[in-house]
Amino acid sequence: MRIVLLGAPGSGKGTQAKRLKAELGIAHISTGDLLRAAVKAGTPLGLKAKAVMEAGQLVSDDIVLGLLEERLAEADTQPGYILDGYPRNLAQANALDALLARLQQPLDAVLKLNVPDADIVKRCEIRFEQEHRADDNPETVRKRLAVYAEQTAPVADFYARRGVLTEIDGVGEIDAIGGRLLAALRVRAAANA
Ligand code: AMP
């Protein structure tokens, strides 16, 4: 199964993607994780991405698409994958369409976690204290939410117009939200069958 998981920063995409990976036996591809690994490794690409990420802005489409293509060539993606954090704007949504057409890997579902901004700000404060992610400081979170509203929200409309988007209430217990995602995937799988 190939799934795109949409949602604002701090909406729980990473947490839920890890659960879906375990439940469904598919790969979890987080472009944020791929970029953080490049930053940590100090690769030329990581050096370029670091300042952009710390400012809460989007890394260039070319860089992220290159990382994604490399990741999709790895064997563990064959049974399927959850894309977490990609696509982040309409250009990336179109690039993903072209890439998946070329790979003959159509998407099975696009799920979007809905969480109010006030909850997001609180969650990121907690994550900032626990994980010390530089871009979780309150000021950068506000910037990331603005980038999300401006550039990423249209991606949900892009998939909604195509009739493949399912919106999920992302507020509540982690288990309950996980259950909602699995139920939505079952509905989607039946519709695709
Ligand atoms: P995330 O872990 O998904 O919240 O991503 C952390 C940061 O990595 C984002 O704020 C961006 O700076 C960068 N990033 C992650 N995914 C993408 C993407 N698809 N396009 C551009 N930048 C990205």
CSV table of C-alpha atoms and ligand atoms in Angstrom, one decimal:
chain,number,residue,atom,x,y,z
A,1,MET,CA,0.0,0.0,0.0
A,2,ARG,CA,1.3,3.5,-0.9
A,3,ILE,CA,0.0,6.3,1.3
A,4,VAL,CA,0.6,10.0,1.5
A,5,LEU,CA,0.1,11.4,5.0
A,6,LEU,CA,-0.6,15.1,5.1
A,7,GLY,CA,-1.0,17.5,8.1
A,8,ALA,CA,0.6,20.5,9.6
A,9,PRO,CA,4.0,20.3,11.4
A,10,GLY,CA,3.3,18.8,14.8
A,11,SER,CA,0.0,17.2,13.7
A,12,GLY,CA,1.3,13.7,14.6
A,13,LYS,CA,2.3,12.5,11.1
A,14,GLY,CA,5.6,11.0,12.3
A,15,THR,CA,4.0,9.3,15.3
A,16,GLN,CA,1.2,7.8,13.2
A,17,ALA,CA,3.4,6.9,10.3
A,18,LYS,CA,5.6,4.8,12.6
A,19,ARG,CA,2.5,3.0,13.8
A,20,LEU,CA,1.3,2.4,10.2
A,21,LYS,CA,4.7,1.1,9.2
A,22,ALA,CA,4.5,-1.5,12.0
A,23,GLU,CA,0.8,-2.4,11.4
A,24,LEU,CA,1.1,-2.6,7.6
A,25,GLY,CA,4.7,-3.8,7.1
A,26,ILE,CA,5.5,-0.9,4.8
A,27,ALA,CA,8.3,1.7,4.8
A,28,HIS,CA,8.1,5.1,6.5
A,29,ILE,CA,9.6,7.8,4.4
A,30,SER,CA,9.9,11.2,6.2
A,31,THR,CA,11.6,13.8,4.0
A,32,GLY,CA,12.2,15.8,7.3
A,33,ASP,CA,14.1,12.8,8.7
A,34,LEU,CA,16.1,12.4,5.4
A,35,LEU,CA,17.1,16.0,5.5
A,36,ARG,CA,18.0,15.9,9.2
A,37,ALA,CA,20.2,12.9,8.5
A,38,ALA,CA,21.9,14.8,5.7
A,39,VAL,CA,22.4,17.8,8.1
A,40,LYS,CA,23.9,15.5,10.8
A,41,ALA,CA,26.2,13.8,8.3
A,42,GLY,CA,27.4,17.2,7.2
A,43,THR,CA,27.0,16.4,3.5
A,44,PRO,CA,27.1,19.3,1.0
A,45,LEU,CA,23.3,18.9,0.6
A,46,GLY,CA,22.9,18.9,4.4
A,47,LEU,CA,24.9,22.1,4.7
A,48,LYS,CA,22.7,23.8,2.2
A,49,ALA,CA,19.5,22.6,3.9
A,50,LYS,CA,20.4,23.4,7.5
A,51,ALA,CA,19.8,27.2,7.6
A,52,VAL,CA,16.6,26.8,5.5
A,53,MET,CA,15.2,24.3,8.0
A,54,GLU,CA,16.2,26.3,11.0
A,55,ALA,CA,14.4,29.3,9.5
A,56,GLY,CA,11.2,27.1,9.2
A,57,GLN,CA,11.2,27.5,5.4
A,58,LEU,CA,11.0,24.8,2.7
A,59,VAL,CA,14.2,23.3,1.3
A,60,SER,CA,14.4,23.5,-2.5
A,61,ASP,CA,12.1,21.2,-4.4
A,62,ASP,CA,15.1,19.7,-6.4
A,63,ILE,CA,17.0,18.7,-3.3
A,64,VAL,CA,14.0,17.0,-1.6
A,65,LEU,CA,12.9,15.2,-4.8
A,66,GLY,CA,16.5,13.9,-5.3
A,67,LEU,CA,16.4,12.5,-1.7
A,68,LEU,CA,13.0,11.0,-2.2
A,69,GLU,CA,14.0,9.3,-5.5
A,70,GLU,CA,17.0,7.8,-3.9
A,71,ARG,CA,15.0,6.5,-1.0
A,72,LEU,CA,12.3,5.0,-3.3
A,73,ALA,CA,15.1,2.9,-4.9
A,74,GLU,CA,15.7,1.1,-1.7
A,75,ALA,CA,14.3,-2.5,-1.4
A,76,ASP,CA,12.2,-1.9,1.8
A,77,THR,CA,9.8,0.4,-0.2
A,78,GLN,CA,8.7,-2.5,-2.5
A,79,PRO,CA,5.8,-3.6,-0.3
A,80,GLY,CA,4.6,0.0,0.0
A,81,TYR,CA,5.3,3.2,1.9
A,82,ILE,CA,4.0,6.1,3.9
A,83,LEU,CA,5.2,9.5,2.7
A,84,ASP,CA,5.4,11.8,5.6
A,85,GLY,CA,6.2,15.4,4.9
A,86,TYR,CA,6.0,15.1,1.1
A,87,PRO,CA,4.6,16.7,-1.0
A,88,ARG,CA,4.8,20.1,0.7
A,89,ASN,CA,3.7,22.4,-2.2
A,90,LEU,CA,1.9,22.0,-5.5
A,91,ALA,CA,5.1,21.7,-7.5
A,92,GLN,CA,6.1,18.7,-5.3
A,93,ALA,CA,2.6,17.2,-5.8
A,94,ASN,CA,3.1,17.4,-9.5
A,95,ALA,CA,6.6,16.1,-9.3
A,96,LEU,CA,5.4,13.2,-7.2
A,97,ASP,CA,2.7,12.4,-9.8
A,98,ALA,CA,5.3,12.2,-12.5
A,99,LEU,CA,7.8,10.2,-10.4
A,100,LEU,CA,5.1,7.6,-9.4
A,101,ALA,CA,3.8,7.3,-12.9
A,102,ARG,CA,7.3,6.6,-14.1
A,103,LEU,CA,7.8,4.0,-11.3
A,104,GLN,CA,4.3,2.6,-12.0
A,105,GLN,CA,3.5,3.0,-8.3
A,106,PRO,CA,0.0,4.6,-8.1
A,107,LEU,CA,-1.0,6.0,-4.6
A,108,ASP,CA,-3.7,4.0,-2.7
A,109,ALA,CA,-4.6,6.7,-0.3
A,110,VAL,CA,-4.0,10.3,0.8
A,111,LEU,CA,-4.8,10.9,4.5
A,112,LYS,CA,-4.8,14.3,6.2
A,113,LEU,CA,-4.6,14.8,10.0
A,114,ASN,CA,-6.6,17.8,11.1
A,115,VAL,CA,-5.3,19.4,14.3
A,116,PRO,CA,-6.2,23.0,15.4
A,117,ASP,CA,-3.2,25.5,15.4
A,118,ALA,CA,-3.5,26.0,19.2
A,119,ASP,CA,-2.9,22.3,19.8
A,120,ILE,CA,0.0,22.2,17.4
A,121,VAL,CA,1.8,25.1,19.2
A,122,LYS,CA,1.4,23.2,22.5
A,123,ARG,CA,2.6,19.9,21.0
A,124,CYS,CA,5.7,21.5,19.4
A,125,GLU,CA,6.5,23.2,22.8
A,126,ILE,CA,6.6,19.7,24.4
A,127,ARG,CA,8.6,18.2,21.5
A,128,PHE,CA,11.0,21.2,21.7
A,129,GLU,CA,11.7,20.4,25.4
A,130,GLN,CA,12.0,16.6,24.7
A,131,GLU,CA,13.8,16.4,21.4
A,132,HIS,CA,15.5,19.8,21.2
A,133,ARG,CA,14.7,20.2,17.5
A,134,ALA,CA,15.8,23.7,16.6
A,135,ASP,CA,12.8,24.3,14.4
A,136,ASP,CA,10.3,23.5,17.2
A,137,ASN,CA,11.1,26.8,19.0
A,138,PRO,CA,7.8,28.8,19.3
A,139,GLU,CA,8.8,31.5,16.8
A,140,THR,CA,9.9,29.0,14.1
A,141,VAL,CA,6.7,26.9,14.7
A,142,ARG,CA,4.6,30.0,13.9
A,143,LYS,CA,6.7,30.5,10.7
A,144,ARG,CA,6.3,26.8,9.8
A,145,LEU,CA,2.5,27.0,10.3
A,146,ALA,CA,2.4,30.1,8.0
A,147,VAL,CA,4.4,28.2,5.4
A,148,TYR,CA,2.0,25.3,5.8
A,149,ALA,CA,-1.1,27.4,5.3
A,150,GLU,CA,0.3,29.2,2.3
A,151,GLN,CA,2.1,26.3,0.4
A,152,THR,CA,1.0,23.0,1.8
A,153,ALA,CA,-2.7,23.5,2.4
A,154,PRO,CA,-3.3,23.7,-1.4
A,155,VAL,CA,-1.8,20.2,-1.7
A,156,ALA,CA,-4.8,18.8,0.2
A,157,ASP,CA,-7.2,20.5,-2.2
A,158,PHE,CA,-5.2,19.1,-5.1
A,159,TYR,CA,-5.9,15.5,-3.9
A,160,ALA,CA,-9.5,16.4,-2.7
A,161,ARG,CA,-10.4,17.5,-6.3
A,162,ARG,CA,-9.2,14.1,-7.4
A,163,GLY,CA,-11.4,12.4,-4.9
A,164,VAL,CA,-8.6,10.5,-3.1
A,165,LEU,CA,-8.3,12.6,0.1
A,166,THR,CA,-9.6,11.4,3.4
A,167,GLU,CA,-9.5,13.9,6.4
A,168,ILE,CA,-9.0,12.5,9.8
A,169,ASP,CA,-9.6,14.1,13.2
A,170,GLY,CA,-6.1,14.3,14.6
A,171,VAL,CA,-7.1,15.3,18.1
A,172,GLY,CA,-7.3,12.7,21.0
A,173,GLU,CA,-5.4,9.6,22.1
A,174,ILE,CA,-2.7,8.3,19.8
A,175,ASP,CA,-4.3,4.9,19.7
A,176,ALA,CA,-7.7,6.4,18.8
A,177,ILE,CA,-6.2,8.5,16.0
A,178,GLY,CA,-4.3,5.4,14.7
A,179,GLY,CA,-7.6,3.5,14.7
A,180,ARG,CA,-9.2,6.2,12.6
A,181,LEU,CA,-6.4,6.1,10.1
A,182,LEU,CA,-6.6,2.3,9.7
A,183,ALA,CA,-10.4,2.5,9.3
A,184,ALA,CA,-10.0,5.1,6.6
A,185,LEU,CA,-7.4,2.9,4.8
A,186,ARG,CA,-9.8,0.0,4.9
A,187,VAL,CA,-12.5,2.1,3.3
A,188,ARG,CA,-10.1,3.3,0.7
A,189,ALA,CA,-8.8,-0.2,0.0
A,190,ALA,CA,-12.4,-1.4,-0.6
A,191,ALA,CA,-13.1,1.5,-2.9
A,192,ASN,CA,-9.9,0.8,-4.9
A,193,ALA,CA,-10.7,-2.9,-5.2
B,1,AMP,P1,9.3,17.8,9.1
B,1,AMP,O1,10.1,16.9,9.9
B,1,AMP,O2,8.5,17.1,8.1
B,1,AMP,O3,8.5,18.8,9.9
B,1,AMP,O4,10.3,18.7,8.3
B,1,AMP,C1,11.3,19.6,8.9
B,1,AMP,C2,11.8,20.6,7.9
B,1,AMP,O5,12.4,19.9,6.9
B,1,AMP,C3,10.7,21.5,7.3
B,1,AMP,O6,10.4,22.6,8.1
B,1,AMP,C4,11.4,21.9,6.0
B,1,AMP,O7,12.4,22.9,6.3
B,1,AMP,C5,12.2,20.6,5.6
B,1,AMP,N1,11.4,19.7,4.8
B,1,AMP,C6,10.8,18.5,5.1
B,1,AMP,N2,10.1,18.0,4.1
B,1,AMP,C7,10.2,18.9,3.1
B,1,AMP,C8,9.7,19.0,1.8
B,1,AMP,N3,8.9,18.0,1.3
B,1,AMP,N4,10.0,20.1,1.0
B,1,AMP,C9,10.8,21.1,1.5
B,1,AMP,N5,11.3,21.1,2.7
B,1,AMP,C10,11.0,20.0,3.5
